[in-house]
PDB file of C-alpha atoms in Angstrom:
ATOM      1  CA  UNK A   1      -4.629  17.083  -1.595  1.00 61.00           C
ATOM      2  CA  UNK A   2      -7.877  17.130   0.402  1.00 59.00           C
ATOM      3  CA  UNK A   3      -9.702  15.319  -2.395  1.00 61.00           C
ATOM      4  CA  UNK A   4      -7.022  12.638  -2.488  1.00 63.00           C
ATOM      5  CA  UNK A   5      -7.226  12.148   1.279  1.00 62.00           C
ATOM      6  CA  UNK A   6     -11.026  11.916   1.100  1.00 66.00           C
ATOM      7  CA  UNK A   7     -10.764   9.269  -1.618  1.00 63.00           C
ATOM      8  CA  UNK A   8      -8.282   7.313   0.498  1.00 65.00           C
ATOM      9  CA  UNK A   9     -10.667   7.461   3.459  1.00 66.00           C
ATOM     10  CA  UNK A  10     -13.459   5.827   1.431  1.00 61.00           C
ATOM     11  CA  UNK A  11     -11.088   3.105   0.211  1.00 68.00           C
ATOM     12  CA  UNK A  12      -9.937   2.324   3.738  1.00 66.00           C
ATOM     13  CA  UNK A  13     -13.482   2.026   5.074  1.00 67.00           C
ATOM     14  CA  UNK A  14     -13.911  -0.991   2.801  1.00 72.00           C
ATOM     15  CA  UNK A  15     -10.439  -2.377   3.431  1.00 75.00           C
ATOM     16  CA  UNK A  16     -10.214  -5.606   5.415  1.00 84.00           C
ATOM     17  CA  UNK A  17      -6.449  -5.133   5.651  1.00 87.00           C
ATOM     18  CA  UNK A  18      -6.867  -2.027   7.800  1.00 88.00           C
ATOM     19  CA  UNK A  19      -9.084  -3.818  10.315  1.00 90.00           C
ATOM     20  CA  UNK A  20      -6.682  -6.760  10.412  1.00 92.00           C
ATOM     21  CA  UNK A  21      -3.830  -4.392  11.287  1.00 94.00           C
ATOM     22  CA  UNK A  22      -5.808  -2.648  14.028  1.00 93.00           C
ATOM     23  CA  UNK A  23      -7.035  -6.018  15.303  1.00 94.00           C
ATOM     24  CA  UNK A  24      -3.459  -7.320  15.625  1.00 95.00           C
ATOM     25  CA  UNK A  25      -2.374  -4.189  17.519  1.00 96.00           C
ATOM     26  CA  UNK A  26      -5.344  -4.571  19.864  1.00 95.00           C
ATOM     27  CA  UNK A  27      -4.684  -8.278  20.393  1.00 96.00           C
ATOM     28  CA  UNK A  28      -0.993  -7.885  21.280  1.00 96.00           C
ATOM     29  CA  UNK A  29      -1.507  -6.182  24.683  1.00 96.00           C
ATOM     30  CA  UNK A  30      -4.173  -8.742  25.611  1.00 96.00           C
ATOM     31  CA  UNK A  31      -1.860 -11.654  24.856  1.00 96.00           C
ATOM     32  CA  UNK A  32       1.058 -10.053  26.683  1.00 96.00           C
ATOM     33  CA  UNK A  33      -1.020  -9.208  29.763  1.00 96.00           C
ATOM     34  CA  UNK A  34      -2.299 -12.794  29.943  1.00 96.00           C
ATOM     35  CA  UNK A  35       1.235 -14.127  29.460  1.00 95.00           C
ATOM     36  CA  UNK A  36       2.535 -11.854  32.232  1.00 95.00           C
ATOM     37  CA  UNK A  37      -0.184 -13.101  34.598  1.00 95.00           C
ATOM     38  CA  UNK A  38       0.810 -16.716  33.904  1.00 94.00           C
ATOM     39  CA  UNK A  39       4.489 -15.933  34.467  1.00 92.00           C
ATOM     40  CA  UNK A  40       3.783 -14.225  37.801  1.00 92.00           C
ATOM     41  CA  UNK A  41       1.532 -17.113  38.865  1.00 88.00           C
ATOM     42  CA  UNK A  42       4.452 -19.453  38.159  1.00 90.00           C
ATOM     43  CA  UNK A  43       6.662 -17.506  40.530  1.00 86.00           C
ATOM     44  CA  UNK A  44       8.440 -15.205  38.098  1.00 89.00           C
ATOM     45  CA  UNK A  45       9.038 -11.570  39.008  1.00 90.00           C
ATOM     46  CA  UNK A  46       8.519  -9.067  36.187  1.00 92.00           C
ATOM     47  CA  UNK A  47      11.568  -6.846  35.677  1.00 92.00           C
ATOM     48  CA  UNK A  48      11.206  -3.662  33.650  1.00 91.00           C
ATOM     49  CA  UNK A  49      14.569  -3.852  31.876  1.00 90.00           C
ATOM     50  CA  UNK A  50      13.772  -7.335  30.560  1.00 91.00           C
ATOM     51  CA  UNK A  51       9.977  -7.352  30.299  1.00 94.00           C
ATOM     52  CA  UNK A  52       9.668  -3.636  29.407  1.00 95.00           C
ATOM     53  CA  UNK A  53       6.002  -3.393  30.485  1.00 96.00           C
ATOM     54  CA  UNK A  54       5.329  -4.520  34.048  1.00 95.00           C
ATOM     55  CA  UNK A  55       2.474  -2.219  35.121  1.00 95.00           C
ATOM     56  CA  UNK A  56       0.159   0.470  33.811  1.00 96.00           C
ATOM     57  CA  UNK A  57       2.751   3.239  34.027  1.00 96.00           C
ATOM     58  CA  UNK A  58       5.251   1.349  31.878  1.00 97.00           C
ATOM     59  CA  UNK A  59       2.423   0.613  29.422  1.00 96.00           C
ATOM     60  CA  UNK A  60       3.560   3.767  27.646  1.00 97.00           C
ATOM     61  CA  UNK A  61       6.441   1.587  26.402  1.00 97.00           C
ATOM     62  CA  UNK A  62       4.201  -0.800  24.435  1.00 97.00           C
ATOM     63  CA  UNK A  63       5.699   0.513  21.185  1.00 97.00           C
ATOM     64  CA  UNK A  64       9.177  -0.345  22.414  1.00 96.00           C
ATOM     65  CA  UNK A  65       8.098  -3.782  23.636  1.00 96.00           C
ATOM     66  CA  UNK A  66       6.461  -4.600  20.286  1.00 95.00           C
ATOM     67  CA  UNK A  67       8.646  -2.517  17.987  1.00 94.00           C
ATOM     68  CA  UNK A  68       9.721  -5.322  15.662  1.00 93.00           C
ATOM     69  CA  UNK A  69       6.195  -6.758  15.367  1.00 94.00           C
ATOM     70  CA  UNK A  70       4.695  -3.319  14.714  1.00 96.00           C
ATOM     71  CA  UNK A  71       7.142  -2.662  11.896  1.00 96.00           C
ATOM     72  CA  UNK A  72       6.459  -6.018  10.251  1.00 95.00           C
ATOM     73  CA  UNK A  73       2.689  -5.419  10.433  1.00 96.00           C
ATOM     74  CA  UNK A  74       2.965  -1.903   8.992  1.00 96.00           C
ATOM     75  CA  UNK A  75       5.399  -2.990   6.286  1.00 96.00           C
ATOM     76  CA  UNK A  76       2.963  -5.670   5.097  1.00 95.00           C
ATOM     77  CA  UNK A  77      -0.008  -3.296   5.159  1.00 95.00           C
ATOM     78  CA  UNK A  78       1.822  -0.522   3.281  1.00 95.00           C
ATOM     79  CA  UNK A  79       3.195  -2.945   0.683  1.00 95.00           C
ATOM     80  CA  UNK A  80      -0.324  -4.052  -0.248  1.00 92.00           C
ATOM     81  CA  UNK A  81      -1.953  -0.657   0.298  1.00 91.00           C
ATOM     82  CA  UNK A  82       0.331   1.075  -2.215  1.00 92.00           C
ATOM     83  CA  UNK A  83       1.462  -1.851  -4.372  1.00 90.00           C
ATOM     84  CA  UNK A  84      -2.089  -2.761  -5.350  1.00 87.00           C
ATOM     85  CA  UNK A  85      -2.613   0.750  -6.720  1.00 85.00           C
ATOM     86  CA  UNK A  86       0.058   0.047  -9.334  1.00 86.00           C
ATOM     87  CA  UNK A  87      -0.945  -3.556  -9.980  1.00 86.00           C
ATOM     88  CA  UNK A  88      -4.658  -2.809 -10.330  1.00 82.00           C
ATOM     89  CA  UNK A  89      -4.014   0.334 -12.349  1.00 80.00           C
ATOM     90  CA  UNK A  90      -6.115   2.490 -10.023  1.00 80.00           C
ATOM     91  CA  UNK A  91      -3.236   4.922  -9.664  1.00 82.00           C
ATOM     92  CA  UNK A  92      -3.940   6.075 -13.222  1.00 80.00           C
ATOM     93  CA  UNK A  93      -7.416   7.246 -12.211  1.00 77.00           C
ATOM     94  CA  UNK A  94      -6.039   9.789  -9.737  1.00 74.00           C
ATOM     95  CA  UNK A  95      -3.216  10.930 -12.002  1.00 74.00           C
ATOM     96  CA  UNK A  96      -5.516  11.273 -15.027  1.00 74.00           C
ATOM     97  CA  UNK A  97      -7.623  13.803 -13.087  1.00 68.00           C
ATOM     98  CA  UNK A  98      -4.650  16.122 -12.978  1.00 67.00           C
ATOM     99  CA  UNK A  99      -3.473  15.286  -9.483  1.00 72.00           C
ATOM    100  CA  UNK A 100       0.236  15.977  -9.141  1.00 82.00           C
ATOM    101  CA  UNK A 101       2.470  13.014  -8.415  1.00 88.00           C
ATOM    102  CA  UNK A 102       4.051  14.771  -5.454  1.00 90.00           C
ATOM    103  CA  UNK A 103       0.635  15.360  -3.897  1.00 89.00           C
ATOM    104  CA  UNK A 104      -0.344  11.757  -4.609  1.00 89.00           C
ATOM    105  CA  UNK A 105       2.810  10.476  -2.895  1.00 94.00           C
ATOM    106  CA  UNK A 106       2.288  12.785   0.080  1.00 93.00           C
ATOM    107  CA  UNK A 107      -1.350  11.707   0.396  1.00 90.00           C
ATOM    108  CA  UNK A 108      -0.213   8.088   0.771  1.00 93.00           C
ATOM    109  CA  UNK A 109       2.405   9.131   3.317  1.00 94.00           C
ATOM    110  CA  UNK A 110      -0.142  11.131   5.329  1.00 93.00           C
ATOM    111  CA  UNK A 111      -2.673   8.283   5.305  1.00 92.00           C
ATOM    112  CA  UNK A 112      -0.107   5.690   6.419  1.00 94.00           C
ATOM    113  CA  UNK A 113       1.122   8.102   9.110  1.00 95.00           C
ATOM    114  CA  UNK A 114      -2.447   8.535  10.413  1.00 94.00           C
ATOM    115  CA  UNK A 115      -3.096   4.795  10.371  1.00 93.00           C
ATOM    116  CA  UNK A 116       0.149   4.100  12.215  1.00 95.00           C
ATOM    117  CA  UNK A 117      -0.738   6.798  14.761  1.00 96.00           C
ATOM    118  CA  UNK A 118      -4.193   5.327  15.371  1.00 95.00           C
ATOM    119  CA  UNK A 119      -2.666   1.858  15.590  1.00 96.00           C
ATOM    120  CA  UNK A 120      -0.047   2.761  18.192  1.00 97.00           C
ATOM    121  CA  UNK A 121      -2.630   4.760  20.182  1.00 97.00           C
ATOM    122  CA  UNK A 122      -4.780   1.614  20.371  1.00 97.00           C
ATOM    123  CA  UNK A 123      -1.750  -0.503  21.297  1.00 97.00           C
ATOM    124  CA  UNK A 124      -0.489   1.885  23.976  1.00 97.00           C
ATOM    125  CA  UNK A 125      -3.874   2.708  25.523  1.00 97.00           C
ATOM    126  CA  UNK A 126      -4.798  -0.975  25.677  1.00 97.00           C
ATOM    127  CA  UNK A 127      -1.454  -1.812  27.280  1.00 96.00           C
ATOM    128  CA  UNK A 128      -1.817   0.893  29.937  1.00 97.00           C
ATOM    129  CA  UNK A 129      -5.402  -0.131  30.765  1.00 97.00           C
ATOM    130  CA  UNK A 130      -4.814  -3.886  30.829  1.00 96.00           C
ATOM    131  CA  UNK A 131      -1.594  -3.804  32.843  1.00 97.00           C
ATOM    132  CA  UNK A 132      -3.169  -1.298  35.252  1.00 97.00           C
ATOM    133  CA  UNK A 133      -6.090  -3.649  35.830  1.00 96.00           C
ATOM    134  CA  UNK A 134      -3.800  -6.643  36.382  1.00 94.00           C
ATOM    135  CA  UNK A 135      -0.740  -5.182  38.133  1.00 95.00           C
ATOM    136  CA  UNK A 136      -1.875  -1.703  39.158  1.00 95.00           C
ATOM    137  CA  UNK A 137      -0.754   1.573  37.593  1.00 96.00           C
ATOM    138  CA  UNK A 138       2.438   1.803  39.626  1.00 93.00           C
ATOM    139  CA  UNK A 139       5.248   4.027  38.419  1.00 93.00           C
ATOM    140  CA  UNK A 140       8.383   4.177  36.285  1.00 94.00           C
ATOM    141  CA  UNK A 141      11.578   4.047  38.343  1.00 88.00           C
ATOM    142  CA  UNK A 142      13.465   7.367  38.663  1.00 87.00           C
ATOM    143  CA  UNK A 143      10.687   9.267  36.855  1.00 92.00           C
ATOM    144  CA  UNK A 144       9.064  12.025  38.920  1.00 91.00           C
ATOM    145  CA  UNK A 145       7.042  13.904  36.291  1.00 94.00           C
ATOM    146  CA  UNK A 146       5.235  10.927  34.739  1.00 95.00           C
ATOM    147  CA  UNK A 147       2.891  12.943  32.511  1.00 95.00           C
ATOM    148  CA  UNK A 148       5.756  14.858  30.892  1.00 96.00           C
ATOM    149  CA  UNK A 149       7.752  11.645  30.544  1.00 97.00           C
ATOM    150  CA  UNK A 150       4.785   9.839  28.950  1.00 97.00           C
ATOM    151  CA  UNK A 151       4.193  12.584  26.362  1.00 97.00           C
ATOM    152  CA  UNK A 152       7.877  12.782  25.390  1.00 97.00           C
ATOM    153  CA  UNK A 153       8.294   9.011  25.295  1.00 97.00           C
ATOM    154  CA  UNK A 154       5.169   8.373  23.243  1.00 97.00           C
ATOM    155  CA  UNK A 155       6.077  11.148  20.772  1.00 97.00           C
ATOM    156  CA  UNK A 156       9.650   9.913  20.381  1.00 97.00           C
ATOM    157  CA  UNK A 157       8.626   6.284  19.923  1.00 97.00           C
ATOM    158  CA  UNK A 158       5.969   7.253  17.394  1.00 98.00           C
ATOM    159  CA  UNK A 159       8.487   9.286  15.389  1.00 97.00           C
ATOM    160  CA  UNK A 160      10.851   6.295  15.340  1.00 96.00           C
ATOM    161  CA  UNK A 161       7.984   4.151  14.013  1.00 97.00           C
ATOM    162  CA  UNK A 162       6.953   6.845  11.525  1.00 97.00           C
ATOM    163  CA  UNK A 163      10.488   7.066  10.136  1.00 96.00           C
ATOM    164  CA  UNK A 164      10.296   3.379   9.247  1.00 96.00           C
ATOM    165  CA  UNK A 165       6.798   3.854   7.816  1.00 97.00           C
ATOM    166  CA  UNK A 166       8.224   6.501   5.474  1.00 97.00           C
ATOM    167  CA  UNK A 167      10.870   3.997   4.360  1.00 96.00           C
ATOM    168  CA  UNK A 168       8.161   1.408   3.588  1.00 97.00           C
ATOM    169  CA  UNK A 169       6.222   3.989   1.568  1.00 97.00           C
ATOM    170  CA  UNK A 170       9.366   4.801  -0.417  1.00 97.00           C
ATOM    171  CA  UNK A 171      10.078   1.116  -1.058  1.00 97.00           C
ATOM    172  CA  UNK A 172       6.504   0.562  -2.256  1.00 95.00           C
ATOM    173  CA  UNK A 173       6.751   3.430  -4.746  1.00 95.00           C
ATOM    174  CA  UNK A 174      10.163   2.220  -5.919  1.00 94.00           C
ATOM    175  CA  UNK A 175       9.069  -1.379  -6.523  1.00 93.00           C
ATOM    176  CA  UNK A 176       5.455  -0.739  -7.665  1.00 91.00           C
ATOM    177  CA  UNK A 177       4.586  -4.309  -6.706  1.00 91.00           C
ATOM    178  CA  UNK A 178       3.087  -5.633  -3.471  1.00 94.00           C
ATOM    179  CA  UNK A 179       5.091  -8.859  -3.299  1.00 94.00           C
ATOM    180  CA  UNK A 180       8.446  -7.309  -4.168  1.00 95.00           C
ATOM    181  CA  UNK A 181       7.806  -4.413  -1.811  1.00 96.00           C
ATOM    182  CA  UNK A 182       6.927  -6.842   0.968  1.00 95.00           C
ATOM    183  CA  UNK A 183      10.187  -8.748   0.467  1.00 96.00           C
ATOM    184  CA  UNK A 184      12.384  -5.629   0.430  1.00 96.00           C
ATOM    185  CA  UNK A 185      10.562  -4.084   3.391  1.00 96.00           C
ATOM    186  CA  UNK A 186      11.009  -7.326   5.334  1.00 95.00           C
ATOM    187  CA  UNK A 187      14.714  -7.495   4.454  1.00 94.00           C
ATOM    188  CA  UNK A 188      15.200  -3.859   5.451  1.00 94.00           C
ATOM    189  CA  UNK A 189      13.450  -4.436   8.780  1.00 93.00           C
ATOM    190  CA  UNK A 190      15.466  -7.577   9.507  1.00 91.00           C
ATOM    191  CA  UNK A 191      18.763  -5.955   8.543  1.00 88.00           C
ATOM    192  CA  UNK A 192      18.271  -2.803  10.616  1.00 86.00           C
ATOM    193  CA  UNK A 193      17.068  -4.903  13.539  1.00 83.00           C
ATOM    194  CA  UNK A 194      19.932  -7.388  13.785  1.00 79.00           C
ATOM    195  CA  UNK A 195      22.973  -5.991  11.968  1.00 76.00           C
ATOM    196  CA  UNK A 196      23.463  -3.118  14.454  1.00 72.00           C
ATOM    197  CA  UNK A 197      24.214  -5.656  17.182  1.00 70.00           C
ATOM    198  CA  UNK A 198      27.249  -6.723  15.158  1.00 70.00           C
ATOM    199  CA  UNK A 199      28.383  -3.174  14.380  1.00 67.00           C
ATOM    200  CA  UNK A 200      27.919  -2.080  17.993  1.00 66.00           C
ATOM    201  CA  UNK A 201      30.772  -4.408  18.896  1.00 69.00           C
ATOM    202  CA  UNK A 202      33.216  -2.348  16.807  1.00 71.00           C
ATOM    203  CA  UNK A 203      34.614   1.083  17.539  1.00 68.00           C
ATOM    204  CA  UNK A 204      34.816   2.206  13.898  1.00 67.00           C
ATOM    205  CA  UNK A 205      31.231   1.406  12.841  1.00 67.00           C
ATOM    206  CA  UNK A 206      29.449   1.853  16.163  1.00 67.00           C
ATOM    207  CA  UNK A 207      28.305   5.401  15.420  1.00 68.00           C
ATOM    208  CA  UNK A 208      26.831   4.415  12.025  1.00 70.00           C
ATOM    209  CA  UNK A 209      24.197   2.182  13.615  1.00 76.00           C
ATOM    210  CA  UNK A 210      22.572   5.139  15.359  1.00 75.00           C
ATOM    211  CA  UNK A 211      21.602   6.654  12.029  1.00 79.00           C
ATOM    212  CA  UNK A 212      19.034   3.843  11.764  1.00 84.00           C
ATOM    213  CA  UNK A 213      15.927   4.488  13.832  1.00 88.00           C
ATOM    214  CA  UNK A 214      15.326   0.793  14.452  1.00 87.00           C
ATOM    215  CA  UNK A 215      18.576   0.693  16.425  1.00 86.00           C
ATOM    216  CA  UNK A 216      17.010   2.964  19.021  1.00 90.00           C
ATOM    217  CA  UNK A 217      13.829   0.875  19.117  1.00 90.00           C
ATOM    218  CA  UNK A 218      15.689  -2.378  19.709  1.00 87.00           C
ATOM    219  CA  UNK A 219      18.726  -1.347  21.732  1.00 87.00           C
ATOM    220  CA  UNK A 220      17.500   1.478  23.976  1.00 90.00           C
ATOM    221  CA  UNK A 221      15.834   1.377  27.372  1.00 93.00           C
ATOM    222  CA  UNK A 222      13.214   4.121  27.323  1.00 96.00           C
ATOM    223  CA  UNK A 223      12.910   4.002  31.105  1.00 94.00           C
ATOM    224  CA  UNK A 224      16.622   4.648  31.606  1.00 93.00           C
ATOM    225  CA  UNK A 225      17.683   8.254  32.234  1.00 94.00           C
ATOM    226  CA  UNK A 226      20.775   7.911  30.021  1.00 93.00           C
ATOM    227  CA  UNK A 227      18.662   6.809  27.049  1.00 94.00           C
ATOM    228  CA  UNK A 228      15.937   9.351  27.819  1.00 95.00           C
ATOM    229  CA  UNK A 229      18.606  12.033  27.418  1.00 95.00           C
ATOM    230  CA  UNK A 230      19.032  10.820  23.820  1.00 94.00           C
ATOM    231  CA  UNK A 231      15.431  11.700  22.856  1.00 96.00           C
ATOM    232  CA  UNK A 232      16.508  14.828  20.885  1.00 96.00           C
ATOM    233  CA  UNK A 233      18.984  12.688  18.947  1.00 94.00           C
ATOM    234  CA  UNK A 234      16.292  10.084  18.220  1.00 95.00           C
ATOM    235  CA  UNK A 235      13.888  12.796  17.032  1.00 96.00           C
ATOM    236  CA  UNK A 236      16.540  14.360  14.783  1.00 95.00           C
ATOM    237  CA  UNK A 237      17.441  11.024  13.156  1.00 94.00           C
ATOM    238  CA  UNK A 238      13.739  10.231  12.680  1.00 96.00           C
ATOM    239  CA  UNK A 239      12.999  13.583  11.002  1.00 96.00           C
ATOM    240  CA  UNK A 240      16.054  13.308   8.739  1.00 96.00           C
ATOM    241  CA  UNK A 241      14.975   9.774   7.748  1.00 95.00           C
ATOM    242  CA  UNK A 242      11.435  10.940   6.939  1.00 96.00           C
ATOM    243  CA  UNK A 243      12.646  13.890   4.846  1.00 97.00           C
ATOM    244  CA  UNK A 244      15.300  11.909   2.943  1.00 96.00           C
ATOM    245  CA  UNK A 245      13.117   8.870   2.231  1.00 96.00           C
ATOM    246  CA  UNK A 246      10.186  11.065   1.132  1.00 96.00           C
ATOM    247  CA  UNK A 247      12.413  13.182  -1.113  1.00 96.00           C
ATOM    248  CA  UNK A 248      13.944  10.117  -2.781  1.00 96.00           C
ATOM    249  CA  UNK A 249      10.537   8.500  -3.162  1.00 96.00           C
ATOM    250  CA  UNK A 250       8.977  11.594  -4.720  1.00 95.00           C
ATOM    251  CA  UNK A 251      11.902  12.186  -7.100  1.00 94.00           C
ATOM    252  CA  UNK A 252      11.758   8.590  -8.320  1.00 92.00           C
ATOM    253  CA  UNK A 253       7.959   8.565  -8.605  1.00 91.00           C
ATOM    254  CA  UNK A 254       7.968  11.765 -10.669  1.00 89.00           C
ATOM    255  CA  UNK A 255      10.255  10.041 -13.186  1.00 88.00           C
ATOM    256  CA  UNK A 256       8.409   6.715 -13.202  1.00 80.00           C
ATOM    257  CA  UNK A 257       6.554   5.596 -16.302  1.00 74.00           C
ATOM    258  CA  UNK A 258       3.084   4.466 -15.187  1.00 73.00           C
ATOM    259  CA  UNK A 259       1.872   1.740 -17.537  1.00 62.00           C
TER     260      UNK A 259
END
């Protein structure tokens, strides 16, 4: 496993795609801070419920504010990162050295999890710093223990992102093709982002939507005490998603004929 992770590290050092992903996540807070300045200069008042991030303290919610964009960026990166291994045939090199398929799958999952973690750290830290410089650090309404709130919120949001990352990894191993994986990952992201709004209007299917982690990302207010109380539920759904998607991905990969 360690050898596989080391090999992945060397590949990523030469990967332009990785730096593009990190560059996008660094650019987002800059653009949003500038846009917020322009809106305030034009007489608009920033409201947390609508704008999500209005000062440095609410910068911890950068993942929520950019949830859909983050998922699209990660889905594209993972589709090419894994799909090209099949298309270029480089996956055979690792497997021919006696590396187990389960370990190979898990190495890809670990690497994508680390990259997503680094990416959201950059996004969140930049958001907190930039919005603090422009609007002051401030506070989050009704939150007394900010440090505890920030740790729990960041961890929960990251797990929600990671659950979707695990889905993208599974899709990439199922399709074994960058383009097809990109299409299916995009369709999955779009469906879980917008279909819940329809189901939430019904009593019979309302509960089903909360088994999709993207529902929490798009339809929760992480500065609202009622939604903060749902953090354990969000964590549970995220962990179940990661375990199920990884298990299905590994089972399928172990039966796949690598040509």
